[in-house]
């Protein structure tokens, strides 16, 4: 993999990209000259001058969610991918093989941020883009580690495959689908389907052994430590850990698409550039440079801020309730998702991989066009959602009001009121749960390991102790009706009921 981030020296490739043959030769030659500082500096300046104009042209030429066949290297050993966050990146050919299968192509039609587009126009990027981005970061981290540690080619391949395939089990609207399925009494997580689908994909699209396939699946599920020898335990921290390539990519990618929520002091991915493999007890684990402590802490703050203002914003949660309500209405109407002669209820599709691999966000289009009787309410809710005529927030409560809501809805003979719960830990709480190590050097030049809990006392960086927001733990009450009089009466009822509860 080559470093070609938009804000780094790789910017120059967009400036000279108009002739594909010329571009290919320059990009290949530049990798050989990467270590020459004068060449690096010159190209960086050229790139900064032409980046904006040329990137606009180049983005039209290469769809952001497609692997560019034209940019493939002539020997077929790797391919180039145009990523809007990192620029043009190079990935191994075996990544191309697994991303070409139907199960992975489906990710193009799964929004990364579920119903966040109910509030933010830019929140339309896909799990496809995020998966390739996580794979790129995994390769970048392994490249950094390989300067001081020999990494087996087989281990590298397993890590990159786990990074690119870790999200193939997501349902429509991402985490919203887990809530929909959970309403029917089944505690289902997307990782379950990911492992099952990855097993299928790897057996069909690779020559991996059973042991290697098991390792890839365990890297995704978070159980890889049990399969790894102590000297290879660091591999388990790359794809599924408190600080990993998955989280690093989505924080960067989501903030790119939903700007003005977080403003990182530096790109979060920079923590991987100085990462090392260190000995902790009898295990070899990842450790990050103590000088990057503030940036890791900033990642914790960014996660909290994105949850507060995007992932669990009241309008986004209103959209999530609407999508779930539309799906529940379809379930009650007897809708069945069908492909290739098989069909199943929406809440059970995840149990049939032959059907699940075709299920994506377009399910709402399928419901809108369905001729099945009884879908009128489903279609009404979907139409409202698409027009952003969302459920209206009428109040928040520190306690669960489910019983009062049920009684009120029964009196109205319809579900006029709905409730959502959000719990967002503070930055300090979230960071306090991190299982991450830092390293520094003593006066003799030897590496000293510093656990996260003790890192604070060793760091003197302005701003590293900044607290973003307090913990958020509340119930949000919504009125589902678009009738202004119904909304007014509902808000009046619950505000008075809440006041009476407080006074009593």
Short mmCIF file of C-alpha atoms in Angstrom, two decimals:
data_model
loop_
_atom_site.label_atom_id
_atom_site.label_comp_id
_atom_site.label_asym_id
_atom_site.label_seq_id
_atom_site.Cartn_x
_atom_site.Cartn_y
_atom_site.Cartn_z
CA UNK A 1 0.00 0.00 0.00
CA UNK A 2 1.25 3.47 -0.83
CA UNK A 3 0.76 6.71 1.08
CA UNK A 4 -1.23 9.04 -1.13
CA UNK A 5 -3.44 10.91 1.33
CA UNK A 6 -5.13 14.04 0.03
CA UNK A 7 -3.38 16.25 2.57
CA UNK A 8 0.00 14.59 2.20
CA UNK A 9 2.46 14.27 -0.65
CA UNK A 10 0.11 12.07 -2.61
CA UNK A 11 -1.82 15.17 -3.63
CA UNK A 12 0.47 15.51 -6.63
CA UNK A 13 -1.02 12.50 -8.35
CA UNK A 14 -4.26 14.35 -8.98
CA UNK A 15 -2.38 17.23 -10.57
CA UNK A 16 -0.72 15.04 -13.17
CA UNK A 17 -3.45 12.45 -13.59
CA UNK A 18 -4.99 13.63 -16.87
CA UNK A 19 -2.94 11.19 -18.91
CA UNK A 20 -3.45 7.74 -17.42
CA UNK A 21 -0.20 6.27 -18.78
CA UNK A 22 1.81 9.24 -17.56
CA UNK A 23 0.07 9.09 -14.24
CA UNK A 24 0.76 5.39 -13.83
CA UNK A 25 4.44 5.82 -14.55
CA UNK A 26 4.78 8.79 -12.19
CA UNK A 27 2.92 7.05 -9.39
CA UNK A 28 5.08 3.94 -9.72
CA UNK A 29 8.31 5.91 -9.92
CA UNK A 30 7.34 8.08 -6.97
CA UNK A 31 7.18 5.07 -4.69
CA UNK A 32 10.83 4.34 -5.46
CA UNK A 33 11.80 7.93 -4.62
CA UNK A 34 9.57 8.27 -1.58
CA UNK A 35 12.44 8.52 0.87
CA UNK A 36 14.12 11.43 -0.95
CA UNK A 37 13.06 14.52 0.96
CA UNK A 38 13.67 17.01 -1.85
CA UNK A 39 11.56 15.00 -4.28
CA UNK A 40 8.88 14.65 -1.62
CA UNK A 41 8.84 18.40 -0.89
CA UNK A 42 8.70 19.39 -4.56
CA UNK A 43 5.82 17.06 -5.33
CA UNK A 44 3.98 18.22 -2.24
CA UNK A 45 4.13 21.82 -3.39
CA UNK A 46 2.95 20.87 -6.88
CA UNK A 47 0.12 18.87 -5.39
CA UNK A 48 -1.02 21.68 -3.13
CA UNK A 49 -1.29 24.03 -6.12
CA UNK A 50 -3.40 21.77 -8.29
CA UNK A 51 -5.18 19.51 -5.86
CA UNK A 52 -8.60 21.19 -5.76
CA UNK A 53 -9.11 21.58 -9.51
CA UNK A 54 -7.64 18.24 -10.47
CA UNK A 55 -9.41 16.31 -7.72
CA UNK A 56 -12.74 17.59 -8.97
CA UNK A 57 -11.92 16.32 -12.47
CA UNK A 58 -10.51 13.05 -11.20
CA UNK A 59 -13.48 12.29 -8.94
CA UNK A 60 -15.83 12.55 -11.90
CA UNK A 61 -13.68 10.04 -13.75
CA UNK A 62 -13.54 7.47 -10.99
CA UNK A 63 -16.74 6.78 -9.05
CA UNK A 64 -15.81 6.89 -5.41
CA UNK A 65 -17.38 3.53 -4.63
CA UNK A 66 -15.80 1.53 -7.41
CA UNK A 67 -12.46 -0.14 -7.85
CA UNK A 68 -10.79 1.36 -10.89
CA UNK A 69 -9.89 -1.30 -13.40
CA UNK A 70 -8.01 1.28 -15.49
CA UNK A 71 -5.68 2.11 -12.61
CA UNK A 72 -4.74 -1.53 -11.99
CA UNK A 73 -1.05 -2.21 -12.21
CA UNK A 74 -0.05 -4.07 -15.33
CA UNK A 75 1.31 -7.10 -13.48
CA UNK A 76 -2.07 -7.67 -11.80
CA UNK A 77 -0.56 -7.94 -8.32
CA UNK A 78 -2.41 -4.97 -6.90
CA UNK A 79 -5.05 -2.43 -7.82
CA UNK A 80 -5.66 1.24 -7.15
CA UNK A 81 -8.68 2.65 -5.41
CA UNK A 82 -9.71 6.31 -5.30
CA UNK A 83 -10.76 7.09 -1.75
CA UNK A 84 -12.19 10.53 -1.04
CA UNK A 85 -10.64 10.63 2.44
CA UNK A 86 -7.16 9.22 1.73
CA UNK A 87 -6.78 9.85 -1.98
CA UNK A 88 -5.48 7.18 -4.34
CA UNK A 89 -4.46 4.03 -2.47
CA UNK A 90 -3.04 0.72 -3.59
CA UNK A 91 -4.42 -2.61 -2.35
CA UNK A 92 -3.33 -6.22 -2.97
CA UNK A 93 -5.02 -8.32 -5.66
CA UNK A 94 -6.54 -10.70 -3.11
CA UNK A 95 -8.53 -7.76 -1.74
CA UNK A 96 -9.91 -7.19 -5.24
CA UNK A 97 -11.00 -10.83 -5.39
CA UNK A 98 -13.08 -10.71 -2.20
CA UNK A 99 -14.56 -7.27 -2.89
CA UNK A 100 -15.84 -8.44 -6.27
CA UNK A 101 -18.29 -10.97 -4.77
CA UNK A 102 -22.00 -10.16 -4.40
CA UNK A 103 -21.90 -10.28 -0.62
CA UNK A 104 -19.37 -7.43 -0.55
CA UNK A 105 -20.80 -5.41 -3.44
CA UNK A 106 -24.01 -5.24 -1.38
CA UNK A 107 -22.20 -2.84 0.96
CA UNK A 108 -22.44 -0.13 -1.70
CA UNK A 109 -26.14 0.04 -0.87
CA UNK A 110 -25.83 0.20 2.93
CA UNK A 111 -25.43 3.69 4.36
CA UNK A 112 -22.62 3.89 6.88
CA UNK A 113 -24.62 6.23 9.12
CA UNK A 114 -28.04 4.62 8.87
CA UNK A 115 -30.68 7.32 9.23
CA UNK A 116 -28.29 10.24 9.83
CA UNK A 117 -29.24 11.58 6.41
CA UNK A 118 -32.56 12.48 8.03
CA UNK A 119 -30.66 15.53 9.28
CA UNK A 120 -27.40 15.72 7.32
CA UNK A 121 -27.38 15.77 3.53
CA UNK A 122 -23.78 14.54 3.34
CA UNK A 123 -24.35 11.44 5.44
CA UNK A 124 -24.80 9.18 2.42
CA UNK A 125 -21.47 7.34 2.31
CA UNK A 126 -21.55 3.57 2.35
CA UNK A 127 -20.16 0.61 4.26
CA UNK A 128 -18.30 -0.24 1.04
CA UNK A 129 -16.15 2.88 1.27
CA UNK A 130 -15.57 2.45 5.00
CA UNK A 131 -14.48 -1.18 4.58
CA UNK A 132 -11.87 -0.32 1.97
CA UNK A 133 -10.71 2.57 4.13
CA UNK A 134 -10.24 0.29 7.14
CA UNK A 135 -8.27 -2.11 4.94
CA UNK A 136 -6.01 0.72 3.79
CA UNK A 137 -5.35 1.81 7.37
CA UNK A 138 -4.61 -1.78 8.39
CA UNK A 139 -1.97 -1.97 5.67
CA UNK A 140 -0.55 1.36 6.70
CA UNK A 141 -0.27 0.24 10.31
CA UNK A 142 1.39 -3.03 9.31
CA UNK A 143 3.83 -1.09 7.15
CA UNK A 144 4.81 1.01 10.16
CA UNK A 145 5.22 -2.03 12.38
CA UNK A 146 7.31 -3.85 9.79
CA UNK A 147 10.13 -1.31 10.16
CA UNK A 148 11.07 -2.91 13.47
CA UNK A 149 9.28 -6.26 13.40
CA UNK A 150 9.10 -9.01 10.80
CA UNK A 151 5.47 -9.68 9.92
CA UNK A 152 4.56 -12.94 8.26
CA UNK A 153 2.94 -12.55 4.83
CA UNK A 154 0.17 -14.93 5.83
CA UNK A 155 -0.62 -12.89 8.95
CA UNK A 156 -0.65 -9.70 6.91
CA UNK A 157 -3.06 -11.22 4.43
CA UNK A 158 -5.41 -12.38 7.20
CA UNK A 159 -5.43 -8.95 8.85
CA UNK A 160 -6.18 -7.11 5.60
CA UNK A 161 -8.95 -9.54 4.72
CA UNK A 162 -10.47 -9.14 8.17
CA UNK A 163 -10.31 -5.35 7.86
CA UNK A 164 -12.01 -5.22 4.48
CA UNK A 165 -14.68 -7.82 5.34
CA UNK A 166 -15.48 -6.88 8.94
CA UNK A 167 -18.82 -5.20 8.09
CA UNK A 168 -20.34 -7.56 5.50
CA UNK A 169 -22.93 -8.72 8.04
CA UNK A 170 -24.61 -5.35 8.53
CA UNK A 171 -28.31 -5.12 7.78
CA UNK A 172 -30.16 -2.22 6.11
CA UNK A 173 -29.57 1.16 7.74
CA UNK A 174 -26.68 -0.37 9.66
CA UNK A 175 -27.29 -0.53 13.44
CA UNK A 176 -30.97 0.36 12.97
CA UNK A 177 -31.57 -3.16 11.68
CA UNK A 178 -30.27 -4.66 14.91
CA UNK A 179 -32.86 -2.63 16.84
CA UNK A 180 -35.59 -3.75 14.45
CA UNK A 181 -34.71 -7.43 14.87
CA UNK A 182 -34.31 -6.98 18.63
CA UNK A 183 -37.94 -5.84 18.92
CA UNK A 184 -38.95 -9.44 18.13
CA UNK A 185 -37.06 -10.87 21.08
CA UNK A 186 -33.85 -11.88 19.31
CA UNK A 187 -30.55 -10.35 20.39
CA UNK A 188 -28.84 -10.33 17.01
CA UNK A 189 -25.60 -8.53 16.21
CA UNK A 190 -24.24 -7.91 12.74
CA UNK A 191 -20.94 -9.57 13.66
CA UNK A 192 -22.73 -12.93 13.65
CA UNK A 193 -23.67 -12.59 10.00
CA UNK A 194 -20.28 -11.10 9.18
CA UNK A 195 -18.46 -14.22 10.39
CA UNK A 196 -20.81 -16.53 8.51
CA UNK A 197 -20.59 -14.54 5.28
CA UNK A 198 -16.82 -14.14 5.55
CA UNK A 199 -16.45 -17.90 5.86
CA UNK A 200 -18.42 -18.33 2.62
CA UNK A 201 -16.54 -15.60 0.79
CA UNK A 202 -13.06 -16.80 1.73
CA UNK A 203 -13.77 -20.40 0.75
CA UNK A 204 -15.01 -19.27 -2.63
CA UNK A 205 -12.68 -16.37 -3.47
CA UNK A 206 -9.35 -17.31 -1.83
CA UNK A 207 -7.03 -20.24 -1.29
CA UNK A 208 -6.78 -19.76 2.48
CA UNK A 209 -6.51 -22.82 4.70
CA UNK A 210 -9.15 -23.67 7.32
CA UNK A 211 -6.86 -22.29 10.01
CA UNK A 212 -6.37 -19.00 8.18
CA UNK A 213 -10.10 -18.63 7.58
CA UNK A 214 -10.71 -19.24 11.27
CA UNK A 215 -8.15 -16.54 12.10
CA UNK A 216 -9.79 -13.98 9.78
CA UNK A 217 -13.19 -14.68 11.34
CA UNK A 218 -11.79 -14.40 14.88
CA UNK A 219 -10.08 -11.11 14.04
CA UNK A 220 -13.52 -9.78 13.08
CA UNK A 221 -15.37 -11.22 16.09
CA UNK A 222 -12.74 -10.05 18.56
CA UNK A 223 -11.72 -13.52 19.73
CA UNK A 224 -8.42 -13.82 17.85
CA UNK A 225 -6.22 -13.84 20.96
CA UNK A 226 -7.29 -17.42 21.62
CA UNK A 227 -5.89 -18.52 18.24
CA UNK A 228 -2.68 -16.52 18.29
CA UNK A 229 0.60 -17.41 19.91
CA UNK A 230 1.77 -14.83 22.52
CA UNK A 231 4.28 -13.30 20.12
CA UNK A 232 1.49 -12.58 17.59
CA UNK A 233 -1.22 -11.25 19.93
CA UNK A 234 -0.78 -7.74 18.58
CA UNK A 235 -2.61 -8.87 15.43
CA UNK A 236 -5.83 -9.07 17.46
CA UNK A 237 -5.64 -5.33 18.21
CA UNK A 238 -5.66 -4.08 14.62
CA UNK A 239 -9.24 -4.71 13.44
CA UNK A 240 -11.24 -5.16 16.65
CA UNK A 241 -9.95 -3.26 19.69
CA UNK A 242 -10.51 -0.05 21.62
CA UNK A 243 -8.13 1.73 19.25
CA UNK A 244 -8.30 0.09 15.84
CA UNK A 245 -8.45 0.77 12.11
CA UNK A 246 -12.23 0.37 12.04
CA UNK A 247 -12.82 3.14 14.56
CA UNK A 248 -10.10 5.34 13.14
CA UNK A 249 -11.58 5.18 9.66
CA UNK A 250 -15.18 5.82 10.61
CA UNK A 251 -14.26 8.80 12.81
CA UNK A 252 -12.32 10.36 9.94
CA UNK A 253 -14.81 9.38 7.23
CA UNK A 254 -17.92 10.41 9.13
CA UNK A 255 -16.43 13.78 10.06
CA UNK A 256 -15.53 14.29 6.39
CA UNK A 257 -19.13 13.72 5.30
CA UNK A 258 -20.73 15.50 8.25
CA UNK A 259 -18.39 18.48 8.72
CA UNK A 260 -18.31 21.06 11.50
CA UNK A 261 -18.94 18.53 14.27
CA UNK A 262 -15.36 17.64 15.11
CA UNK A 263 -12.17 19.41 14.10
CA UNK A 264 -9.23 17.09 14.85
CA UNK A 265 -5.93 18.81 15.52
CA UNK A 266 -4.29 16.16 13.34
CA UNK A 267 -5.58 13.23 11.25
CA UNK A 268 -6.28 10.39 13.70
CA UNK A 269 -4.51 7.91 11.44
CA UNK A 270 -1.19 9.50 12.39
CA UNK A 271 -1.17 7.44 15.59
CA UNK A 272 -0.35 4.39 13.44
CA UNK A 273 2.82 5.94 12.04
CA UNK A 274 4.71 5.67 15.35
CA UNK A 275 3.03 2.52 16.70
CA UNK A 276 5.30 -0.29 17.84
CA UNK A 277 5.07 -3.92 18.87
CA UNK A 278 6.18 -4.17 22.50
CA UNK A 279 6.50 -6.88 25.09
CA UNK A 280 3.91 -6.76 27.88
CA UNK A 281 4.39 -9.73 30.17
CA UNK A 282 4.70 -12.73 27.88
CA UNK A 283 2.70 -11.14 25.05
CA UNK A 284 3.63 -8.95 22.09
CA UNK A 285 1.09 -6.12 21.93
CA UNK A 286 0.57 -2.82 20.14
CA UNK A 287 1.68 0.36 21.85
CA UNK A 288 1.34 3.95 20.69
CA UNK A 289 3.89 6.71 21.12
CA UNK A 290 3.30 8.63 24.35
CA UNK A 291 3.59 11.80 22.28
CA UNK A 292 0.33 10.74 20.59
CA UNK A 293 -1.55 10.39 23.88
CA UNK A 294 -3.39 13.67 23.29
CA UNK A 295 -4.48 12.53 19.82
CA UNK A 296 -5.81 9.21 21.16
CA UNK A 297 -7.69 11.10 23.86
CA UNK A 298 -9.00 13.39 21.15
CA UNK A 299 -10.34 10.33 19.34
CA UNK A 300 -12.36 9.51 22.44
CA UNK A 301 -13.76 13.03 22.45
CA UNK A 302 -14.54 12.85 18.74
CA UNK A 303 -16.49 9.65 19.21
CA UNK A 304 -18.53 11.19 21.99
CA UNK A 305 -19.20 14.35 20.00
CA UNK A 306 -20.27 12.42 16.89
CA UNK A 307 -22.63 10.30 18.99
CA UNK A 308 -24.12 13.38 20.62
CA UNK A 309 -24.56 15.50 17.51
CA UNK A 310 -24.91 12.90 14.75
CA UNK A 311 -25.31 9.19 15.55
CA UNK A 312 -27.76 9.83 18.41
CA UNK A 313 -28.98 13.29 17.55
CA UNK A 314 -32.73 13.56 18.37
CA UNK A 315 -33.64 14.08 14.69
CA UNK A 316 -31.55 11.09 13.64
CA UNK A 317 -33.21 8.95 16.31
CA UNK A 318 -36.59 10.19 15.07
CA UNK A 319 -35.67 8.96 11.60
CA UNK A 320 -34.57 5.64 13.07
CA UNK A 321 -37.92 5.24 14.85
CA UNK A 322 -39.72 5.97 11.58
CA UNK A 323 -37.75 3.38 9.61
CA UNK A 324 -38.36 0.78 12.33
CA UNK A 325 -42.08 1.65 12.47
CA UNK A 326 -42.34 1.29 8.70
CA UNK A 327 -40.69 -2.13 8.90
CA UNK A 328 -42.92 -3.21 11.79
CA UNK A 329 -46.01 -2.20 9.81
CA UNK A 330 -44.74 -4.23 6.85
CA UNK A 331 -44.19 -7.20 9.15
CA UNK A 332 -47.76 -6.94 10.44
CA UNK A 333 -49.05 -6.72 6.88
CA UNK A 334 -47.38 -10.04 6.08
CA UNK A 335 -44.63 -8.72 3.79
CA UNK A 336 -42.01 -11.29 2.82
CA UNK A 337 -38.59 -10.55 1.38
CA UNK A 338 -37.98 -12.88 -1.54
CA UNK A 339 -35.19 -13.75 -3.96
CA UNK A 340 -34.55 -16.74 -6.19
CA UNK A 341 -37.62 -18.64 -5.07
CA UNK A 342 -36.99 -18.15 -1.34
CA UNK A 343 -38.86 -15.81 0.98
CA UNK A 344 -38.84 -14.86 4.66
CA UNK A 345 -40.24 -12.33 7.11
CA UNK A 346 -38.05 -9.23 7.40
CA UNK A 347 -37.28 -9.94 11.06
CA UNK A 348 -35.94 -13.39 10.16
CA UNK A 349 -34.04 -12.74 6.93
CA UNK A 350 -30.71 -12.66 8.76
CA UNK A 351 -31.12 -16.37 9.51
CA UNK A 352 -31.02 -17.18 5.78
CA UNK A 353 -27.75 -16.05 4.23
CA UNK A 354 -29.00 -16.82 0.71
CA UNK A 355 -31.59 -14.09 1.24
CA UNK A 356 -29.66 -11.80 3.54
CA UNK A 357 -26.93 -11.23 0.96
CA UNK A 358 -29.49 -9.37 -1.18
CA UNK A 359 -31.00 -7.28 1.62
CA UNK A 360 -29.90 -3.63 1.70
CA UNK A 361 -31.24 -0.09 2.14
CA UNK A 362 -33.29 -0.40 -1.04
CA UNK A 363 -35.79 -2.41 1.01
CA UNK A 364 -37.75 0.82 1.53
CA UNK A 365 -38.02 1.25 -2.26
CA UNK A 366 -39.26 -2.33 -2.49
CA UNK A 367 -41.88 -1.65 0.17
CA UNK A 368 -43.01 1.52 -1.61
CA UNK A 369 -43.49 -0.33 -4.89
CA UNK A 370 -45.08 -3.45 -3.37
CA UNK A 371 -48.67 -4.26 -4.35
CA UNK A 372 -49.29 -6.21 -1.14
CA UNK A 373 -52.50 -5.02 0.60
CA UNK A 374 -52.05 -3.53 4.04
CA UNK A 375 -48.86 -1.57 3.36
CA UNK A 376 -50.56 1.82 3.36
CA UNK A 377 -49.17 2.81 6.76
CA UNK A 378 -45.69 1.60 5.80
CA UNK A 379 -45.73 3.71 2.64
CA UNK A 380 -47.04 6.74 4.49
CA UNK A 381 -44.21 6.60 7.04
CA UNK A 382 -41.53 6.07 4.39
CA UNK A 383 -42.83 8.99 2.33
CA UNK A 384 -42.76 11.23 5.39
CA UNK A 385 -39.25 10.09 6.26
CA UNK A 386 -37.93 10.83 2.79
CA UNK A 387 -39.46 14.32 2.94
CA UNK A 388 -37.91 14.82 6.40
CA UNK A 389 -41.33 15.27 7.94
CA UNK A 390 -40.00 13.53 11.03
CA UNK A 391 -41.59 12.57 14.31
CA UNK A 392 -41.51 15.70 16.47
CA UNK A 393 -39.63 15.73 19.75
CA UNK A 394 -41.95 16.96 22.52
CA UNK A 395 -39.78 16.48 25.61
CA UNK A 396 -36.93 14.60 27.26
CA UNK A 397 -37.13 12.63 30.47
CA UNK A 398 -34.54 11.17 32.85
CA UNK A 399 -36.83 8.16 33.46
CA UNK A 400 -38.50 5.57 31.26
CA UNK A 401 -42.07 6.63 30.38
CA UNK A 402 -43.05 3.43 28.56
CA UNK A 403 -46.05 2.69 30.79
CA UNK A 404 -47.49 6.20 30.45
CA UNK A 405 -46.87 6.12 26.72
CA UNK A 406 -48.65 2.79 26.34
CA UNK A 407 -51.68 4.05 28.29
CA UNK A 408 -51.83 7.23 26.23
CA UNK A 409 -51.55 5.41 22.93
CA UNK A 410 -54.35 3.05 23.98
CA UNK A 411 -56.55 6.02 24.77
CA UNK A 412 -55.84 7.43 21.31
CA UNK A 413 -56.31 4.03 19.60
CA UNK A 414 -53.01 4.47 17.76
CA UNK A 415 -49.30 4.87 18.44
CA UNK A 416 -49.26 8.65 18.71
CA UNK A 417 -46.25 8.70 21.04
CA UNK A 418 -42.89 6.93 20.70
CA UNK A 419 -39.82 6.92 22.89
CA UNK A 420 -36.10 6.62 22.17
CA UNK A 421 -33.28 6.19 24.67
CA UNK A 422 -29.77 7.46 24.28
CA UNK A 423 -26.79 6.90 26.55
CA UNK A 424 -23.58 8.62 25.56
CA UNK A 425 -20.59 8.30 27.82
CA UNK A 426 -18.40 11.29 28.48
CA UNK A 427 -14.97 11.43 26.89
CA UNK A 428 -13.33 10.65 30.22
CA UNK A 429 -15.60 7.64 30.81
CA UNK A 430 -15.02 6.24 27.36
CA UNK A 431 -11.28 6.81 27.43
CA UNK A 432 -11.12 5.31 30.91
CA UNK A 433 -12.30 1.97 29.50
CA UNK A 434 -9.57 1.88 26.86
CA UNK A 435 -7.32 -1.14 26.93
CA UNK A 436 -4.40 0.57 25.23
CA UNK A 437 -0.72 0.95 25.97
CA UNK A 438 1.72 3.76 25.23
CA UNK A 439 5.48 3.69 25.10
CA UNK A 440 8.28 6.15 25.68
CA UNK A 441 12.05 5.95 26.08
CA UNK A 442 14.09 6.33 29.23
CA UNK A 443 17.37 8.20 29.45
CA UNK A 444 19.24 5.10 28.33
CA UNK A 445 17.11 4.89 25.19
CA UNK A 446 15.23 1.76 26.27
CA UNK A 447 11.49 1.45 25.65
CA UNK A 448 9.25 1.97 28.67
CA UNK A 449 5.63 0.74 28.57
CA UNK A 450 2.99 3.11 29.96
CA UNK A 451 -0.61 1.81 30.45
CA UNK A 452 -3.37 4.27 29.47
CA UNK A 453 -4.36 4.68 33.13
CA UNK A 454 -0.87 5.98 33.94
CA UNK A 455 -0.18 7.87 30.72
CA UNK A 456 -1.78 11.13 31.86
CA UNK A 457 0.83 11.83 34.52
CA UNK A 458 3.63 11.44 31.98
CA UNK A 459 2.18 13.83 29.41
CA UNK A 460 2.54 17.58 29.26
CA UNK A 461 0.56 18.52 26.17
CA UNK A 462 -1.74 21.51 26.13
CA UNK A 463 -5.35 20.49 25.69
CA UNK A 464 -4.91 16.77 26.27
CA UNK A 465 -7.13 16.95 29.37
CA UNK A 466 -9.93 18.80 27.62
CA UNK A 467 -13.34 17.35 28.46
CA UNK A 468 -15.76 17.55 25.53
CA UNK A 469 -19.19 17.04 27.09
CA UNK A 470 -20.77 15.45 30.14
CA UNK A 471 -22.41 12.04 30.01
CA UNK A 472 -25.81 12.00 28.29
CA UNK A 473 -28.46 9.60 29.57
CA UNK A 474 -32.04 10.43 28.67
CA UNK A 475 -35.31 9.32 27.12
CA UNK A 476 -36.61 11.35 24.18
CA UNK A 477 -40.38 11.47 23.68
CA UNK A 478 -41.78 12.01 20.17
CA UNK A 479 -45.20 12.61 18.69
CA UNK A 480 -45.70 10.55 15.53
CA UNK A 481 -48.58 12.60 14.13
CA UNK A 482 -48.00 15.32 11.56
CA UNK A 483 -51.22 17.05 12.68
CA UNK A 484 -50.32 20.22 14.57
CA UNK A 485 -53.31 19.97 16.92
CA UNK A 486 -52.47 16.40 17.86
CA UNK A 487 -48.87 17.42 18.49
CA UNK A 488 -49.96 20.32 20.68
CA UNK A 489 -52.33 18.19 22.75
CA UNK A 490 -49.77 15.40 23.13
CA UNK A 491 -47.04 17.76 24.25
CA UNK A 492 -49.41 19.43 26.71
CA UNK A 493 -50.43 16.06 28.17
CA UNK A 494 -46.89 14.78 28.71
CA UNK A 495 -45.43 18.06 29.93
CA UNK A 496 -48.15 18.28 32.58
CA UNK A 497 -47.76 14.61 33.47
CA UNK A 498 -44.02 15.11 33.86
CA UNK A 499 -44.56 18.17 36.03
CA UNK A 500 -47.00 16.26 38.25
CA UNK A 501 -44.48 13.44 38.63
CA UNK A 502 -41.74 15.84 39.70
CA UNK A 503 -43.99 17.64 42.21
CA UNK A 504 -45.13 14.37 43.74
#
